[in-house]
Coordinates of C-alpha atoms in Angstrom, one line a residue:
M1 CA -12.4 -43.5 -14.0
F2 CA -11.2 -46.3 -11.6
R3 CA -12.9 -48.8 -9.3
C4 CA -11.7 -49.9 -5.9
A5 CA -12.8 -53.0 -3.9
V6 CA -13.9 -53.1 -0.3
A7 CA -13.7 -56.3 1.6
G8 CA -13.8 -57.1 5.3
I9 CA -12.0 -54.8 7.4
T10 CA -9.7 -53.6 4.5
L11 CA -11.1 -50.6 2.9
V12 CA -9.5 -50.8 -0.5
A13 CA -7.9 -54.1 -1.4
A14 CA -6.9 -53.0 -4.9
C15 CA -7.4 -50.4 -7.4
L16 CA -8.3 -52.2 -10.6
A17 CA -7.4 -49.2 -12.8
T18 CA -5.3 -46.1 -12.3
P19 CA -6.4 -42.9 -13.8
A20 CA -4.3 -42.0 -16.7
H21 CA -3.6 -38.6 -15.6
A22 CA -2.5 -39.6 -11.9
A23 CA 1.1 -39.5 -12.7
S24 CA 1.0 -36.0 -13.7
D25 CA -1.5 -34.9 -11.2
P26 CA 0.4 -32.2 -8.9
V27 CA -1.3 -33.3 -5.6
I28 CA -0.5 -36.9 -6.4
E29 CA 3.1 -36.1 -7.2
A30 CA 3.5 -34.2 -4.0
L31 CA 1.9 -37.1 -1.9
S32 CA 4.2 -39.5 -3.5
R33 CA 7.2 -37.5 -2.8
D34 CA 6.5 -36.5 0.8
L35 CA 4.9 -39.9 1.8
G36 CA 7.4 -42.0 0.0
L37 CA 4.8 -44.0 -2.0
S38 CA 4.4 -44.9 -5.6
V39 CA 1.7 -43.2 -7.7
P40 CA -0.5 -46.3 -7.5
A41 CA -0.1 -46.5 -3.8
V42 CA -1.1 -42.9 -3.4
V43 CA -4.2 -43.5 -5.7
T44 CA -5.1 -46.5 -3.4
R45 CA -4.6 -44.3 -0.3
L46 CA -6.8 -41.5 -1.5
A47 CA -9.6 -44.0 -2.3
N48 CA -9.3 -45.4 1.3
E49 CA -9.5 -42.0 2.7
R50 CA -12.6 -41.0 0.9
H51 CA -14.3 -44.2 2.0
A52 CA -13.0 -43.8 5.6
A53 CA -14.4 -40.3 5.9
A54 CA -17.8 -41.4 4.9
L55 CA -17.7 -44.4 7.1
E56 CA -16.4 -42.5 10.1
A57 CA -19.3 -39.9 9.9
E58 CA -21.8 -42.8 9.8
L59 CA -20.4 -44.8 12.7
A60 CA -19.9 -41.5 14.8
T61 CA -23.6 -40.9 14.4
S62 CA -24.8 -44.3 15.0
L63 CA -22.7 -44.8 18.2
G64 CA -23.8 -41.6 19.6
D65 CA -22.2 -40.9 23.3
S66 CA -20.3 -44.1 23.2
Y67 CA -18.2 -43.0 20.2
G68 CA -14.5 -42.6 21.2
G69 CA -13.1 -41.2 17.8
S70 CA -11.5 -43.0 14.8
W71 CA -8.3 -43.1 12.8
L72 CA -6.8 -44.8 9.8
T73 CA -4.0 -47.5 10.3
E74 CA -0.6 -46.3 9.2
D75 CA -1.0 -47.9 5.7
S76 CA -4.6 -46.5 5.5
S77 CA -5.9 -50.0 4.9
A78 CA -8.2 -50.0 7.9
L79 CA -10.4 -47.6 9.8
V80 CA -10.2 -48.1 13.6
V81 CA -13.3 -47.0 15.4
A82 CA -13.2 -46.6 19.4
T83 CA -16.1 -47.0 21.6
T84 CA -16.8 -47.1 25.3
D85 CA -19.5 -49.7 24.9
P86 CA -18.2 -53.3 24.3
D87 CA -21.6 -54.3 23.1
R88 CA -21.0 -52.2 20.0
T89 CA -18.0 -53.7 18.6
A90 CA -20.0 -56.3 16.4
A91 CA -21.8 -53.4 14.8
I92 CA -18.6 -51.7 14.0
S93 CA -16.9 -54.9 12.5
A94 CA -20.1 -55.4 10.3
R95 CA -19.6 -52.1 8.8
G96 CA -16.0 -53.0 7.8
A97 CA -14.2 -51.0 10.5
R98 CA -11.9 -52.3 13.1
P99 CA -13.4 -51.8 16.7
V100 CA -11.5 -51.0 19.9
V101 CA -12.9 -50.4 23.5
V102 CA -11.6 -47.3 25.2
R103 CA -12.3 -45.7 28.5
H104 CA -13.2 -42.1 27.5
S105 CA -15.6 -41.1 24.9
L106 CA -14.7 -38.5 22.3
S107 CA -17.1 -36.1 23.8
E108 CA -15.4 -36.5 27.2
L109 CA -11.9 -35.7 25.6
D110 CA -13.4 -32.7 23.8
A111 CA -14.8 -31.4 27.1
V112 CA -11.5 -31.6 28.7
V113 CA -9.9 -29.6 25.8
R114 CA -12.7 -26.9 26.4
R115 CA -11.7 -26.5 29.9
L116 CA -8.2 -26.3 29.1
D117 CA -9.2 -23.4 26.6
Q118 CA -11.1 -21.7 29.3
A119 CA -8.3 -22.0 31.9
A120 CA -5.8 -20.6 29.3
R121 CA -7.8 -17.3 29.2
R122 CA -7.2 -16.8 33.0
I123 CA -3.6 -18.2 33.0
R124 CA -0.7 -16.9 31.0
T125 CA 0.7 -20.1 29.5
G126 CA 3.6 -19.2 27.5
P127 CA 4.6 -21.8 24.9
A128 CA 2.1 -24.8 25.2
L129 CA -0.3 -26.8 23.4
W130 CA -3.0 -29.3 24.0
Y131 CA -5.1 -31.8 22.1
A132 CA -7.3 -34.9 22.0
D133 CA -5.3 -37.8 21.1
V134 CA -7.9 -40.3 20.0
R135 CA -5.3 -43.1 19.3
A136 CA -4.2 -43.1 22.9
N137 CA -7.7 -42.0 24.4
R138 CA -6.2 -39.1 26.3
V139 CA -5.7 -35.3 26.3
V140 CA -2.0 -34.3 26.0
L141 CA -0.8 -31.2 27.6
Q142 CA 2.6 -30.3 26.2
V143 CA 5.1 -27.9 27.8
P144 CA 8.7 -27.0 27.1
S145 CA 11.0 -29.5 28.9
P146 CA 13.6 -27.8 31.3
S147 CA 16.5 -28.9 29.1
G148 CA 15.0 -27.7 25.9
S149 CA 14.8 -31.4 24.5
S150 CA 12.1 -34.1 24.8
P151 CA 13.2 -36.5 27.5
S152 CA 12.7 -40.2 26.9
G153 CA 9.8 -41.6 28.8
S154 CA 8.8 -38.4 30.6
S155 CA 5.2 -38.4 29.9
A156 CA 2.8 -39.5 32.7
S157 CA 0.7 -42.6 32.2
G158 CA -2.7 -42.2 30.7
S159 CA -4.4 -42.9 34.1
S160 CA -2.1 -40.6 36.2
P161 CA -3.8 -37.5 37.8
A162 CA -3.5 -34.3 35.7
G163 CA -0.2 -32.5 36.4
S164 CA 1.7 -35.4 37.9
S165 CA 4.7 -35.0 35.8
A166 CA 7.6 -33.8 38.1
T167 CA 9.0 -31.8 35.1
A168 CA 5.9 -30.1 34.3
A169 CA 6.1 -26.1 34.6
P170 CA 3.9 -24.9 37.4
V171 CA 1.6 -23.1 34.8
A172 CA 1.1 -26.4 33.0
A173 CA 0.3 -28.1 36.4
A174 CA -2.2 -25.3 37.0
L175 CA -3.9 -25.7 33.6
A176 CA -4.0 -29.5 34.1
A177 CA -5.6 -29.1 37.5
A178 CA -8.3 -26.9 35.9
A179 CA -9.1 -29.4 33.4
R180 CA -10.2 -31.8 36.3
S181 CA -9.7 -35.1 34.5
A182 CA -7.6 -38.3 34.7
A183 CA -7.5 -38.1 30.9
V184 CA -5.0 -35.2 30.9
V185 CA -1.2 -36.3 30.6
V186 CA 1.4 -33.6 31.0
A187 CA 4.2 -34.2 28.6
P188 CA 7.4 -32.3 28.6
S189 CA 8.4 -31.6 25.0
A190 CA 11.0 -29.8 22.8
E191 CA 8.1 -28.7 20.7
L192 CA 7.5 -24.9 20.9
P193 CA 4.5 -23.7 18.8
R194 CA 4.9 -20.6 16.9
T195 CA 3.2 -19.1 13.9
Y196 CA 4.8 -19.1 10.5
A197 CA 4.4 -15.4 10.1
D198 CA 7.8 -13.8 9.7
I199 CA 9.0 -10.2 10.2
I200 CA 11.2 -9.3 7.2
G201 CA 12.6 -5.8 6.6
G202 CA 11.1 -4.2 3.6
D203 CA 7.6 -5.6 3.9
P204 CA 4.7 -3.1 4.4
F205 CA 2.6 -2.7 7.6
Y206 CA -0.4 -0.4 8.3
V207 CA -1.3 1.9 11.0
G208 CA -5.0 2.6 10.4
S209 CA -5.0 3.5 6.6
M210 CA -1.5 4.5 6.4
R211 CA 1.1 2.1 4.9
C212 CA 4.7 2.1 6.1
T213 CA 7.6 -0.3 5.9
I214 CA 9.3 -2.6 8.3
G215 CA 12.9 -1.6 8.7
F216 CA 14.7 -4.5 10.4
S217 CA 13.7 -7.4 12.7
V218 CA 14.8 -6.9 16.2
T219 CA 14.1 -8.5 19.6
K220 CA 13.8 -7.2 23.1
G221 CA 14.3 -10.1 25.4
S222 CA 12.2 -12.7 24.0
I223 CA 9.7 -10.3 22.4
P224 CA 10.1 -10.1 18.6
G225 CA 9.4 -7.0 16.6
F226 CA 10.8 -4.3 14.3
V227 CA 12.1 -0.8 14.0
T228 CA 10.7 1.6 11.5
A229 CA 10.2 5.5 11.1
G230 CA 8.9 7.4 14.1
H231 CA 6.5 9.5 12.1
C232 CA 4.6 6.2 11.2
G233 CA 3.0 6.0 14.6
H234 CA 2.8 7.0 18.1
T235 CA 3.6 4.9 21.1
G236 CA 0.4 2.7 21.9
D237 CA -0.7 2.6 18.2
L238 CA -1.9 -0.7 16.9
V239 CA -0.4 -2.2 13.8
K240 CA -1.9 -4.7 11.4
S241 CA -0.4 -6.9 8.9
P242 CA 1.6 -7.8 11.0
A243 CA -0.3 -7.4 14.2
G244 CA 1.6 -5.4 16.8
T245 CA 1.8 -2.4 18.9
F246 CA 4.3 0.7 18.9
Q247 CA 6.2 0.3 22.0
G248 CA 8.2 3.5 21.5
S249 CA 8.2 6.3 19.0
S250 CA 10.1 9.6 18.7
F251 CA 9.3 12.4 16.1
P252 CA 10.3 15.2 15.6
G253 CA 13.9 15.4 17.1
N254 CA 14.4 12.0 16.1
D255 CA 12.5 9.9 13.5
Y256 CA 12.5 6.2 14.8
A257 CA 10.1 3.7 16.6
W258 CA 9.9 0.1 17.4
V259 CA 6.9 -2.2 17.2
A260 CA 6.4 -5.3 19.3
T261 CA 4.9 -8.2 17.3
P262 CA 4.2 -11.2 19.8
G263 CA 3.4 -14.4 18.0
Y264 CA 5.7 -13.6 14.9
T265 CA 9.1 -14.8 14.1
A266 CA 11.9 -12.0 13.7
Q267 CA 13.9 -12.9 10.7
P268 CA 17.5 -11.7 9.8
Y269 CA 16.5 -10.6 6.3
V270 CA 15.3 -7.6 4.2
R271 CA 13.5 -7.9 0.9
G272 CA 15.9 -7.5 -1.9
P273 CA 15.8 -7.2 -5.7
G274 CA 12.8 -9.2 -7.1
G275 CA 11.7 -10.1 -3.6
T276 CA 14.8 -12.2 -2.8
L277 CA 16.1 -12.2 0.8
V278 CA 19.2 -10.3 1.6
T279 CA 20.7 -11.5 5.0
V280 CA 21.5 -9.1 7.7
R281 CA 24.9 -9.7 9.2
G282 CA 25.4 -6.7 11.6
S283 CA 25.2 -2.9 11.8
V284 CA 28.6 -1.6 11.1
Q285 CA 28.2 2.1 9.9
A286 CA 29.1 2.5 6.1
T287 CA 31.7 5.0 5.2
V288 CA 30.7 8.2 3.2
G289 CA 30.9 7.2 -0.4
A290 CA 30.1 3.6 0.4
S291 CA 27.3 1.9 -1.6
V292 CA 23.9 1.6 0.0
C293 CA 20.6 0.1 -1.0
R294 CA 17.0 0.3 0.3
G295 CA 13.8 -1.5 -0.2
G296 CA 10.1 -0.7 0.3
P297 CA 6.8 -1.8 -1.1
T298 CA 6.2 1.2 -3.1
T299 CA 9.4 1.5 -5.2
G300 CA 11.1 -1.9 -4.6
W301 CA 14.8 -2.0 -4.5
H302 CA 17.2 0.8 -5.2
C303 CA 20.9 1.7 -4.5
G304 CA 23.2 4.6 -4.5
T305 CA 25.8 5.8 -2.2
V306 CA 26.2 7.5 1.3
Q307 CA 26.6 11.2 0.7
Q308 CA 26.9 12.5 4.4
H309 CA 26.4 11.6 8.0
N310 CA 24.9 13.6 10.7
A311 CA 22.6 15.7 8.6
T312 CA 19.8 17.9 10.0
V313 CA 16.5 18.2 8.2
T314 CA 13.6 20.5 9.0
Y315 CA 10.1 19.3 7.8
A316 CA 6.9 21.1 8.4
Q317 CA 6.4 18.9 11.4
G318 CA 9.7 19.9 13.0
T319 CA 13.4 19.2 12.9
V320 CA 15.1 15.8 12.8
Y321 CA 18.9 15.5 13.8
G322 CA 21.6 13.1 13.1
L323 CA 20.5 11.7 9.8
T324 CA 22.3 10.1 7.1
R325 CA 21.9 11.6 3.5
T326 CA 22.0 9.4 0.3
N327 CA 21.3 9.7 -3.4
V328 CA 19.0 6.7 -3.3
C329 CA 15.4 7.5 -4.4
A330 CA 12.3 6.6 -2.5
E331 CA 8.6 7.6 -2.5
P332 CA 5.8 7.7 0.1
G333 CA 5.0 4.4 1.5
D334 CA 8.7 3.5 1.7
S335 CA 9.0 5.2 5.2
G336 CA 10.5 3.0 7.8
G337 CA 12.1 0.7 5.3
P338 CA 15.8 -0.7 5.6
F339 CA 18.8 0.7 4.3
I340 CA 21.6 -2.0 4.0
S341 CA 25.3 -1.9 2.8
G342 CA 27.0 -5.2 2.1
G343 CA 25.0 -7.0 4.7
Q344 CA 25.4 -4.5 7.4
A345 CA 22.1 -2.7 8.5
Q346 CA 22.4 0.9 8.2
G347 CA 19.1 2.6 9.1
V348 CA 15.3 3.2 8.4
T349 CA 14.2 5.5 5.7
V350 CA 12.5 8.7 7.0
G351 CA 12.2 11.3 4.3
G352 CA 13.7 13.0 1.1
S353 CA 12.9 14.8 -2.1
G354 CA 12.5 13.6 -5.6
N355 CA 11.2 10.3 -6.7
C356 CA 12.4 7.1 -8.4
S357 CA 11.3 8.3 -11.9
T358 CA 13.6 11.4 -12.0
G359 CA 15.7 10.5 -9.0
G360 CA 16.1 12.0 -5.5
T361 CA 17.7 12.3 -2.3
T362 CA 16.7 10.2 0.7
Y363 CA 17.6 10.1 4.4
F364 CA 17.8 7.4 7.0
Q365 CA 17.9 7.3 10.7
P366 CA 20.8 5.2 11.8
V367 CA 19.8 1.9 13.2
N368 CA 22.5 1.7 16.0
E369 CA 20.9 4.8 17.5
I370 CA 17.4 3.0 17.6
L371 CA 18.7 -0.1 19.1
S372 CA 20.5 1.9 21.7
A373 CA 17.5 4.1 22.5
Y374 CA 15.2 1.1 23.1
G375 CA 17.6 -1.6 24.2
L376 CA 17.0 -3.7 21.3
T377 CA 19.0 -6.6 19.6
L378 CA 19.2 -6.6 15.9
R379 CA 18.2 -9.9 14.4
T380 CA 21.3 -11.2 12.5
A381 CA 22.6 -14.5 11.0

């Protein structure tokens, strides 16, 4: 147990005792590492933040429509509270916070953000982001700079009309105009938001209740996605985990497909032994007799050799041509997964016989044929 003091505008002047377990607390360890602070400084900061959260809620309620937001100083020693009413500064100081008078209330800034949200439903924005910056008392609308880097001093001033930056993309200007507020600043930026969801070969995906496997990450222009087996879905079918749509599918005759997954990141890897990542370097076809491995969520990572190229297989659903035959095992659910040889993508798992308990034969659809059929680019490193 420890006690901390609060004096004036300083939230916590000193921690009189540090918890004995603080040095071994994983959260405190991580904060110390990433913020570059000593363990006692982290403990002090956390106490400051707890007090600030309670004080912020109290002042936001008491200030009502004049509340302009609040934030901690860089060292977390003081809570700064903004208000549009100069007459409320004394009350803020009396509660131990640091007052600042601003032009726009937080409710005004939030209303501008909502108008941008609504406009974005009508306008295709591309990479962009917007947010209420309470420290600057404005709404920032960021768009990619033409050069791909953030130019120095390119932001419009806080009082400039929305969309006034000469480097803003037309779509950003349209968004800013829709916001109808001098609080908006258009800021060219190198920041391109993306999700942290990655497309990696060997991971599962679902079409309805059926599970298949991602083959290799690909792109078509700027659209990310992956290749897989054609019997996993039809053109237009929706995919979940990751979310996407079959853009093309061929089965029988061929057994390949590609799925577009906007918002995801196509990575040049497949899942290897124990979940490790194997880097995809290219797609040079392996020679008969060469080693080859495949991965999938049902059976994991298994290897063998290439037996024959240009094999034809007839299933109950029809005949598929131009497959490669291997002595690598696989089982249901592995369909669509990657075959790779020495870093070179070979193809996607499509079918076979046997299992991984007693051994078997598995066929793959060569990846270069899939890339050519749909005009795709294999993601490599």
